[in-house]
Short mmCIF file of C-alpha atoms in Angstrom, two decimals:
data_model
loop_
_atom_site.label_atom_id
_atom_site.label_comp_id
_atom_site.label_asym_id
_atom_site.label_seq_id
_atom_site.Cartn_x
_atom_site.Cartn_y
_atom_site.Cartn_z
CA MET Z 861 -20.31 7.61 -4.55
CA ILE Z 862 -22.62 6.47 -7.30
CA GLN Z 863 -23.52 2.79 -7.04
CA TYR Z 864 -23.19 1.27 -10.51
CA ILE Z 865 -23.83 -2.36 -9.55
CA LYS Z 866 -26.87 -3.38 -7.55
CA ASP Z 867 -26.24 -5.51 -4.46
CA SER Z 868 -28.07 -8.44 -6.04
CA GLN Z 869 -25.76 -8.48 -9.07
CA LYS Z 870 -22.47 -10.30 -9.20
CA ILE Z 871 -19.61 -7.84 -9.51
CA THR Z 872 -16.29 -8.64 -11.15
CA LYS Z 873 -12.96 -7.49 -9.73
CA ASP Z 874 -12.54 -5.19 -12.72
CA GLN Z 875 -15.91 -3.58 -11.99
CA LEU Z 876 -15.10 -3.24 -8.29
CA TYR Z 877 -11.83 -1.44 -8.98
CA MET Z 878 -13.40 0.70 -11.71
CA GLN Z 879 -16.00 1.83 -9.17
CA ALA Z 880 -13.10 3.09 -7.04
CA ALA Z 881 -11.68 4.91 -10.07
CA LEU Z 882 -15.10 6.44 -10.74
CA ALA Z 883 -15.22 7.69 -7.15
CA GLU Z 884 -11.90 9.43 -7.78
CA ALA Z 885 -13.27 10.93 -11.00
CA GLU Z 886 -16.28 12.25 -9.09
CA ALA Z 887 -13.89 13.83 -6.57
CA ALA Z 888 -12.09 15.54 -9.46
CA ALA Z 889 -15.39 16.90 -10.80
CA SER Z 890 -16.29 18.26 -7.36
CA GLU Z 891 -12.97 20.17 -7.43
CA ASP Z 892 -13.74 21.51 -10.94
CA GLU Z 893 -11.06 19.29 -12.47
CA VAL Z 894 -11.62 17.20 -15.58
CA PRO Z 895 -13.22 14.10 -14.03
CA VAL Z 896 -10.63 11.40 -14.54
CA GLY Z 897 -9.92 8.96 -11.74
CA ALA Z 898 -7.44 6.14 -11.34
CA VAL Z 899 -6.51 3.40 -8.91
CA ILE Z 900 -3.60 0.97 -8.99
CA VAL Z 901 -4.05 -2.55 -7.68
CA HIS Z 902 -1.30 -4.88 -6.44
CA ARG Z 903 -2.07 -8.35 -5.06
CA GLU Z 904 -5.82 -7.76 -4.89
CA GLY Z 905 -5.49 -4.47 -2.99
CA ILE Z 906 -5.60 -0.82 -3.99
CA ILE Z 907 -2.20 0.76 -3.35
CA ALA Z 908 -2.76 4.12 -5.08
CA ARG Z 909 -5.73 6.41 -5.72
CA ALA Z 910 -5.64 9.62 -7.70
CA HIS Z 911 -7.67 12.01 -9.79
CA ASN Z 912 -6.73 14.85 -12.10
CA GLN Z 913 -5.20 17.80 -10.26
CA ILE Z 914 -4.10 19.89 -13.24
CA GLU Z 915 -5.95 23.04 -12.16
CA ARG Z 916 -5.15 22.79 -8.45
CA LEU Z 917 -1.44 22.18 -8.99
CA CYS Z 918 -1.23 24.37 -12.12
CA ASP Z 919 0.62 21.43 -13.69
CA PRO Z 920 -0.34 20.06 -17.12
CA THR Z 921 1.24 16.71 -16.22
CA ALA Z 922 -0.89 16.17 -13.09
CA HIS Z 923 -3.07 13.54 -14.75
CA ALA Z 924 -4.68 10.88 -12.56
CA GLU Z 925 -2.57 8.14 -14.14
CA ILE Z 926 0.74 9.94 -13.53
CA LEU Z 927 -0.16 10.74 -9.92
CA ALA Z 928 -1.25 7.15 -9.29
CA VAL Z 929 1.96 5.71 -10.78
CA THR Z 930 4.02 7.99 -8.53
CA GLN Z 931 2.06 6.88 -5.46
CA ALA Z 932 2.29 3.18 -6.36
CA ALA Z 933 6.03 3.30 -7.00
CA ALA Z 934 6.56 5.06 -3.66
CA PHE Z 935 4.35 2.51 -1.87
CA LEU Z 936 6.18 -0.47 -3.41
CA LYS Z 937 9.56 1.26 -3.17
CA LYS Z 938 10.32 0.25 -6.75
CA LYS Z 939 9.91 1.82 -10.17
CA TRP Z 940 8.54 -1.23 -12.00
CA LEU Z 941 4.82 -1.93 -11.72
CA VAL Z 942 4.85 -5.25 -13.57
CA ASP Z 943 2.62 -6.94 -10.99
CA CYS Z 944 0.15 -4.05 -10.92
CA ALA Z 945 -3.03 -3.10 -12.74
CA LEU Z 946 -4.18 0.46 -13.39
CA TYR Z 947 -7.90 1.17 -13.52
CA VAL Z 948 -8.70 4.53 -15.08
CA THR Z 949 -11.98 6.05 -16.20
CA ILE Z 950 -10.77 7.17 -19.63
CA GLU Z 951 -8.24 5.85 -22.11
CA PRO Z 952 -4.82 7.29 -21.25
CA CYS Z 953 -3.26 9.98 -23.45
CA LEU Z 954 0.17 9.62 -25.08
CA MET Z 955 1.97 11.22 -22.13
CA CYS Z 956 0.36 8.84 -19.66
CA ALA Z 957 0.81 5.86 -21.98
CA GLY Z 958 4.52 6.60 -22.17
CA ALA Z 959 4.75 6.77 -18.39
CA LEU Z 960 2.90 3.45 -18.09
CA VAL Z 961 5.34 1.79 -20.50
CA LEU Z 962 8.31 3.26 -18.61
CA ALA Z 963 6.84 1.93 -15.35
CA ARG Z 964 6.40 -1.50 -16.98
CA LEU Z 965 2.74 -1.61 -15.93
CA GLY Z 966 1.34 -5.13 -16.16
CA LYS Z 967 -2.30 -4.44 -16.95
CA LEU Z 968 -4.46 -1.47 -17.92
CA VAL Z 969 -8.23 -1.39 -17.59
CA PHE Z 970 -10.03 1.73 -18.80
CA GLY Z 971 -13.64 2.77 -19.02
CA ALA Z 972 -14.34 5.19 -21.88
CA SER Z 973 -12.34 5.36 -25.08
CA ASP Z 974 -10.93 8.78 -26.03
CA SER Z 975 -11.10 9.50 -29.76
CA LYS Z 976 -9.18 12.77 -29.35
CA THR Z 977 -6.11 11.70 -27.35
CA GLY Z 978 -6.44 8.00 -26.51
CA ALA Z 979 -3.14 6.14 -26.88
CA PHE Z 980 -4.34 2.54 -26.54
CA GLY Z 981 -6.23 2.16 -29.79
CA SER Z 982 -8.45 5.20 -30.30
CA LYS Z 983 -6.11 7.91 -31.63
CA ALA Z 984 -2.86 5.94 -31.46
CA ASP Z 985 -1.74 2.60 -30.04
CA ILE Z 986 1.47 2.68 -28.05
CA ASN Z 987 1.48 -1.13 -27.92
CA THR Z 988 2.14 -1.27 -31.69
CA LEU Z 989 5.28 0.89 -31.65
CA GLY Z 990 7.75 -1.91 -30.93
CA LEU Z 991 8.75 -0.50 -27.55
CA ASN Z 992 10.49 -2.63 -24.93
CA HIS Z 993 7.27 -3.27 -22.99
CA ARG Z 994 3.68 -4.01 -23.95
CA ILE Z 995 0.77 -3.57 -21.59
CA ARG Z 996 -2.19 -5.95 -21.41
CA VAL Z 997 -5.31 -3.84 -22.01
CA ARG Z 998 -9.00 -4.26 -21.28
CA LYS Z 999 -11.33 -1.48 -22.32
CA GLY Z 1000 -14.97 -0.63 -21.77
CA VAL Z 1001 -15.43 -1.49 -18.08
CA PHE Z 1002 -18.25 0.87 -17.09
CA GLY Z 1003 -17.46 2.60 -20.38
CA GLU Z 1004 -20.87 4.21 -20.66
CA GLU Z 1005 -20.80 5.56 -17.10
CA CYS Z 1006 -17.25 6.85 -17.47
CA GLY Z 1007 -18.10 8.50 -20.78
CA GLN Z 1008 -21.23 10.12 -19.36
CA LEU Z 1009 -19.27 11.58 -16.45
CA ILE Z 1010 -16.64 13.26 -18.60
CA ASN Z 1011 -19.05 14.27 -21.37
CA GLY Z 1012 -21.44 15.77 -18.82
CA PHE Z 1013 -18.59 17.77 -17.30
CA PHE Z 1014 -17.62 19.34 -20.63
CA LEU Z 1015 -21.25 19.92 -21.61
CA ALA Z 1016 -21.77 21.89 -18.39
CA LYS Z 1017 -18.59 23.89 -19.08
CA ARG Z 1018 -19.79 24.79 -22.58
CA LYS Z 1019 -23.18 25.88 -21.23
CA LEU Z 1020 -21.48 28.16 -18.69
CA LYS Z 1021 -19.46 29.83 -21.44
CA LYS Z 1022 -22.64 30.67 -23.35
CA VAL Z 1023 -24.15 32.50 -20.37
#
């Protein structure tokens, strides 16, 4: 796992959990999946870890966020995740945002914004649609590192296509 905070630096809880999400994203990249990683935290502990598995499962809905929500709900034995926080390396898409609203997620922390499909302010903002639940959002935690990971992945893919 890449160490993003030096031992001598004070690390926030958000940074600590985002490091875990980045480790999941790196696992995805090693499996030739789009490198998105997610963890869900409940009462100061990680209860779910996931990364994209779209290629492996041949399932376009197998996004890290969806897989993590499924794990967390199973762990808690309840469908509402009001007391939980999701840490994900990139801004969730509309599909994932809808699932997070349906799960009544309490807090979302994401790293890199996604100008193409981001549904929490970049392309759209699901919190402005007047739905029955709004999610507290913090963006930009290790945003540069998260962005570099995903951008580097797609850059390498484009270079391979040219060969």
